[in-house]
Amino acid sequence: MSLSSDLALSLAVSKVRIEVPVSGKSLVGVEVPKKKVGRIVGLTGDEATAEAMRQINPDVVAAYPITPQTETVQRFSEFVAEGIVATEMVRVESEHSAMSACVGAAAAGARAMTATSANGLALMWEICYIAASYRLPIIMAVVNRALSGPINIHCDHSDSMGARDAGWIQIYSENCQEAYDNLIQAVRIAEEEKVRLPVMVTFDGFIISHAMERVEILEDDEVSQFIGKYKNAYSLLDVDSPVTYGPLDLYDYSSCLYHSFLRPKRDDSPLPLLNGAKW
């Protein structure tokens, strides 16, 4: 079966991206708005993630390389070295330190991101719970890889499933396009006032991270406009409105806190996502 030449070419797109014909007629002959097609490039999942991070231009990225996530951090560090982004790149000695740095940065009022895989995420678990309990909207790309042992650098979801109950929202990506889209959308979701939770965007190690696919890249200004400027709810550096992070929380309140991770505040105003979809 052939597709009409006036259709949007993407076949591997995020489920939340609204795809319409780029001409005035749909498959059923209904008039539809003309869709603006982004820049089409061939990227691996790791490269698409790094490109999304470049467009997001976070204040702080703290990360430690681990296969198969390494190319994401390597490519983004090149953007930092070339002055393409204004991000403060924190080169740490472990993933535990990477998440700790992100927690400190986010609590101080910065938009913070990181990336990891497998044992790296396992090393972060202690701090992942802290990030969620502080309601810090940290964004983390997780390139799924099996936990050791025996050593297996290939994909399964034991890493992100191990962190399932840490209070993070998890968004699983099926292809490179979704990895790109979901990372951008994660910023908007995490920072929404009624959510205020960290988000993991996951995609399969090697199957997606190292496979080159067709990816539609948005314009930089579109991404900037979509995510907006970071508005921190409670900054540790705001001396006029001092706050306390991490107080003692006993069993009678901690259960309510854990429940709030599962059920963020909901109202009748869904979150806008890319190309007009709703969350």
XYZ file of C-alpha atoms in Angstrom:
279
model
C 0.000 0.000 0.000
C 1.371 3.420 -0.925
C 0.844 6.703 0.878
C -0.096 9.901 -0.908
C 2.925 12.126 -1.471
C 1.259 14.995 0.341
C 1.167 13.109 3.639
C 3.543 13.820 6.499
C 6.402 11.394 5.968
C 6.915 10.319 9.567
C 5.992 6.739 10.395
C 7.875 6.531 13.699
C 6.456 9.377 15.721
C 5.456 9.901 19.310
C 1.907 8.917 20.109
C 1.248 12.387 21.495
C 2.320 14.186 18.332
C -0.658 15.011 16.155
C 0.174 14.025 12.576
C -1.932 15.469 9.739
C -1.425 15.727 5.985
C 0.759 18.649 4.991
C -1.679 19.590 2.239
C -5.286 20.633 2.721
C -6.946 17.187 2.489
C -6.936 14.287 4.915
C -7.299 10.641 3.919
C -11.074 10.983 4.145
C -11.166 14.244 2.204
C -11.788 16.508 5.205
C -10.127 19.904 5.159
C -7.386 20.072 7.803
C -4.931 22.775 8.843
C -1.575 22.714 7.132
C 0.986 21.119 9.415
C 4.352 22.732 9.802
C 6.968 20.052 9.231
C 10.112 20.352 11.309
C 13.679 19.731 10.251
C 14.127 16.084 9.225
C 17.390 14.446 10.285
C 18.800 10.996 10.917
C 19.684 10.553 14.587
C 20.262 7.757 17.046
C 18.258 7.730 20.257
C 21.219 9.067 22.229
C 21.778 11.831 19.683
C 18.094 12.755 19.621
C 18.125 13.010 23.405
C 21.203 15.230 23.366
C 19.554 17.419 20.719
C 16.471 17.815 22.907
C 18.706 18.734 25.839
C 20.450 21.331 23.672
C 17.131 22.933 22.810
C 15.949 22.825 26.419
C 19.242 24.457 27.475
C 18.974 23.519 31.168
C 20.776 25.505 33.836
C 22.634 22.476 35.205
C 23.459 19.009 33.889
C 25.272 16.610 36.205
C 26.041 13.188 34.766
C 28.438 10.260 34.781
C 28.910 8.182 31.617
C 27.741 4.582 31.456
C 27.011 2.370 28.441
C 24.666 2.737 26.557
C 23.954 6.274 27.806
C 27.492 7.545 27.165
C 26.853 9.097 23.750
C 24.082 11.309 25.156
C 26.344 12.905 27.743
C 29.317 13.015 25.362
C 27.353 14.820 22.651
C 25.797 17.275 25.083
C 29.184 18.023 26.651
C 30.358 19.012 23.166
C 27.527 21.554 23.010
C 28.730 22.924 26.348
C 32.375 23.048 25.245
C 31.471 24.866 22.030
C 29.375 27.446 23.874
C 26.175 26.389 22.102
C 24.339 26.124 25.440
C 24.695 28.101 28.651
C 24.475 24.990 30.819
C 26.737 24.429 33.823
C 28.089 20.911 33.206
C 29.000 19.197 36.480
C 31.423 16.319 35.913
C 31.014 14.060 38.903
C 32.701 10.890 40.132
C 29.559 8.729 40.268
C 25.858 8.617 39.517
C 25.081 9.051 43.224
C 26.879 12.385 43.053
C 25.176 13.258 39.760
C 21.699 12.988 41.257
C 22.860 14.735 44.433
C 24.126 17.653 42.347
C 20.819 17.811 40.470
C 18.883 17.856 43.743
C 20.995 20.709 45.076
C 20.736 22.662 41.838
C 16.968 22.195 41.526
C 16.375 23.115 45.165
C 18.403 26.283 44.652
C 16.215 27.280 41.708
C 17.871 25.796 38.614
C 16.396 23.688 35.812
C 18.405 20.465 36.207
C 18.815 17.369 34.030
C 20.835 14.170 33.981
C 21.041 10.828 32.166
C 22.016 7.308 33.148
C 21.551 3.563 32.623
C 21.365 0.317 34.590
C 23.748 0.192 37.565
C 24.099 3.956 37.357
C 20.399 4.364 38.111
C 20.667 1.778 40.884
C 23.421 3.876 42.468
C 21.081 6.894 42.287
C 18.103 5.224 43.979
C 18.717 6.709 47.423
C 18.765 10.234 45.998
C 15.887 9.564 43.569
C 13.562 9.237 46.563
C 14.859 12.540 47.926
C 14.291 14.303 44.593
C 10.659 13.167 44.530
C 9.964 13.927 48.197
C 11.309 17.461 47.693
C 9.015 17.803 44.641
C 11.933 18.811 42.434
C 11.166 18.704 38.668
C 14.450 17.074 37.623
C 14.470 15.469 34.168
C 16.457 12.270 33.628
C 16.983 10.314 30.420
C 17.248 6.614 31.246
C 18.699 4.399 28.521
C 17.370 1.024 29.618
C 19.960 -1.665 30.290
C 19.964 -4.854 32.351
C 21.333 -4.688 35.866
C 24.374 -6.815 36.667
C 25.117 -9.612 37.277
C 26.120 -11.293 35.216
C 27.283 -8.308 33.213
C 24.788 -7.587 30.454
C 25.044 -4.255 28.669
C 21.943 -4.893 26.569
C 18.371 -3.832 27.143
C 15.830 -4.816 29.687
C 13.789 -2.627 32.016
C 15.142 -3.859 35.348
C 16.773 -0.479 35.961
C 13.728 1.773 35.582
C 11.390 -0.850 37.058
C 13.631 -0.955 40.115
C 12.966 2.758 40.567
C 9.244 2.394 39.904
C 8.197 3.344 43.442
C 10.679 6.184 43.931
C 8.033 8.815 43.190
C 9.185 9.671 39.673
C 6.897 9.891 36.668
C 8.142 7.421 34.044
C 7.592 7.899 30.308
C 8.652 5.010 28.053
C 9.686 5.770 24.473
C 9.198 3.356 21.578
C 11.555 4.979 19.063
C 13.989 7.854 18.541
C 11.208 10.323 17.757
C 9.468 9.558 21.023
C 12.733 9.843 22.947
C 13.144 13.352 21.519
C 9.513 14.402 21.973
C 9.107 12.948 25.438
C 12.181 14.649 26.860
C 10.864 18.054 25.797
C 7.365 17.298 27.063
C 8.752 15.973 30.351
C 9.973 19.468 31.217
C 6.480 20.906 30.857
C 4.907 18.046 32.817
C 7.434 18.045 35.677
C 7.298 21.800 36.207
C 3.511 22.061 36.115
C 2.295 23.427 39.455
C -0.213 20.609 39.924
C 2.482 17.976 39.302
C 5.913 19.137 40.564
C 7.574 15.739 40.308
C 10.781 14.517 38.650
C 10.405 12.627 35.377
C 12.344 9.750 33.813
C 12.187 9.457 30.034
C 13.298 5.959 29.093
C 14.228 4.245 25.840
C 15.804 0.899 25.027
C 19.562 0.606 25.157
C 21.189 -0.128 21.761
C 17.813 -0.992 20.172
C 16.984 2.721 20.193
C 20.002 4.448 21.718
C 22.375 3.335 18.944
C 19.909 2.861 16.060
C 19.632 5.723 13.580
C 16.099 6.691 12.618
C 14.259 9.525 10.958
C 13.561 12.245 13.529
C 11.597 15.452 13.077
C 13.318 18.238 15.012
C 11.415 21.312 16.144
C 12.793 24.814 15.763
C 14.733 26.062 18.774
C 12.306 28.902 19.424
C 9.356 26.488 19.331
C 10.930 24.430 22.106
C 11.814 27.518 24.147
C 8.290 28.840 23.835
C 6.772 25.462 24.708
C 8.755 24.832 27.897
C 8.845 28.478 28.997
C 11.139 29.946 31.626
C 11.765 27.894 34.733
C 9.743 29.030 37.733
C 10.965 27.450 40.935
C 8.268 27.000 43.562
C 10.530 27.186 46.618
C 14.158 28.225 46.338
C 16.694 27.607 49.076
C 18.400 30.828 47.971
C 15.304 33.000 48.428
C 16.196 34.717 51.716
C 12.968 36.721 51.683
C 10.857 33.557 51.736
C 12.954 30.956 53.585
C 11.957 27.306 53.309
C 13.076 23.992 54.770
C 13.839 20.967 52.607
C 13.965 17.444 54.007
C 12.449 17.755 57.508
C 11.692 14.732 59.691
C 8.564 12.989 58.436
C 7.175 10.117 60.517
C 4.849 7.289 59.514
C 1.591 9.211 59.936
C 2.585 11.779 57.300
C 4.969 9.815 55.097
C 2.181 7.550 53.836
C 0.279 10.638 52.671
C 3.422 11.862 50.935
C 3.872 8.579 49.079
C 0.224 8.650 48.032
C 0.673 12.159 46.636
C 3.371 10.819 44.298
C 0.798 8.514 42.722
C -1.990 11.057 42.488
C -0.760 14.552 41.603
C -3.307 17.309 42.008
C -5.822 17.122 39.183
C -8.217 19.686 37.824
C -10.138 20.235 34.616
C -7.274 21.883 32.734
C -5.142 19.240 30.960
C -1.534 20.003 30.152
C -0.813 21.091 26.571
C 1.735 18.904 24.791
C 3.483 19.132 21.450
C 1.300 19.959 18.439
C -1.804 20.536 20.531
C -2.178 17.141 22.222
C -3.277 16.997 25.863
C -1.939 15.164 28.903
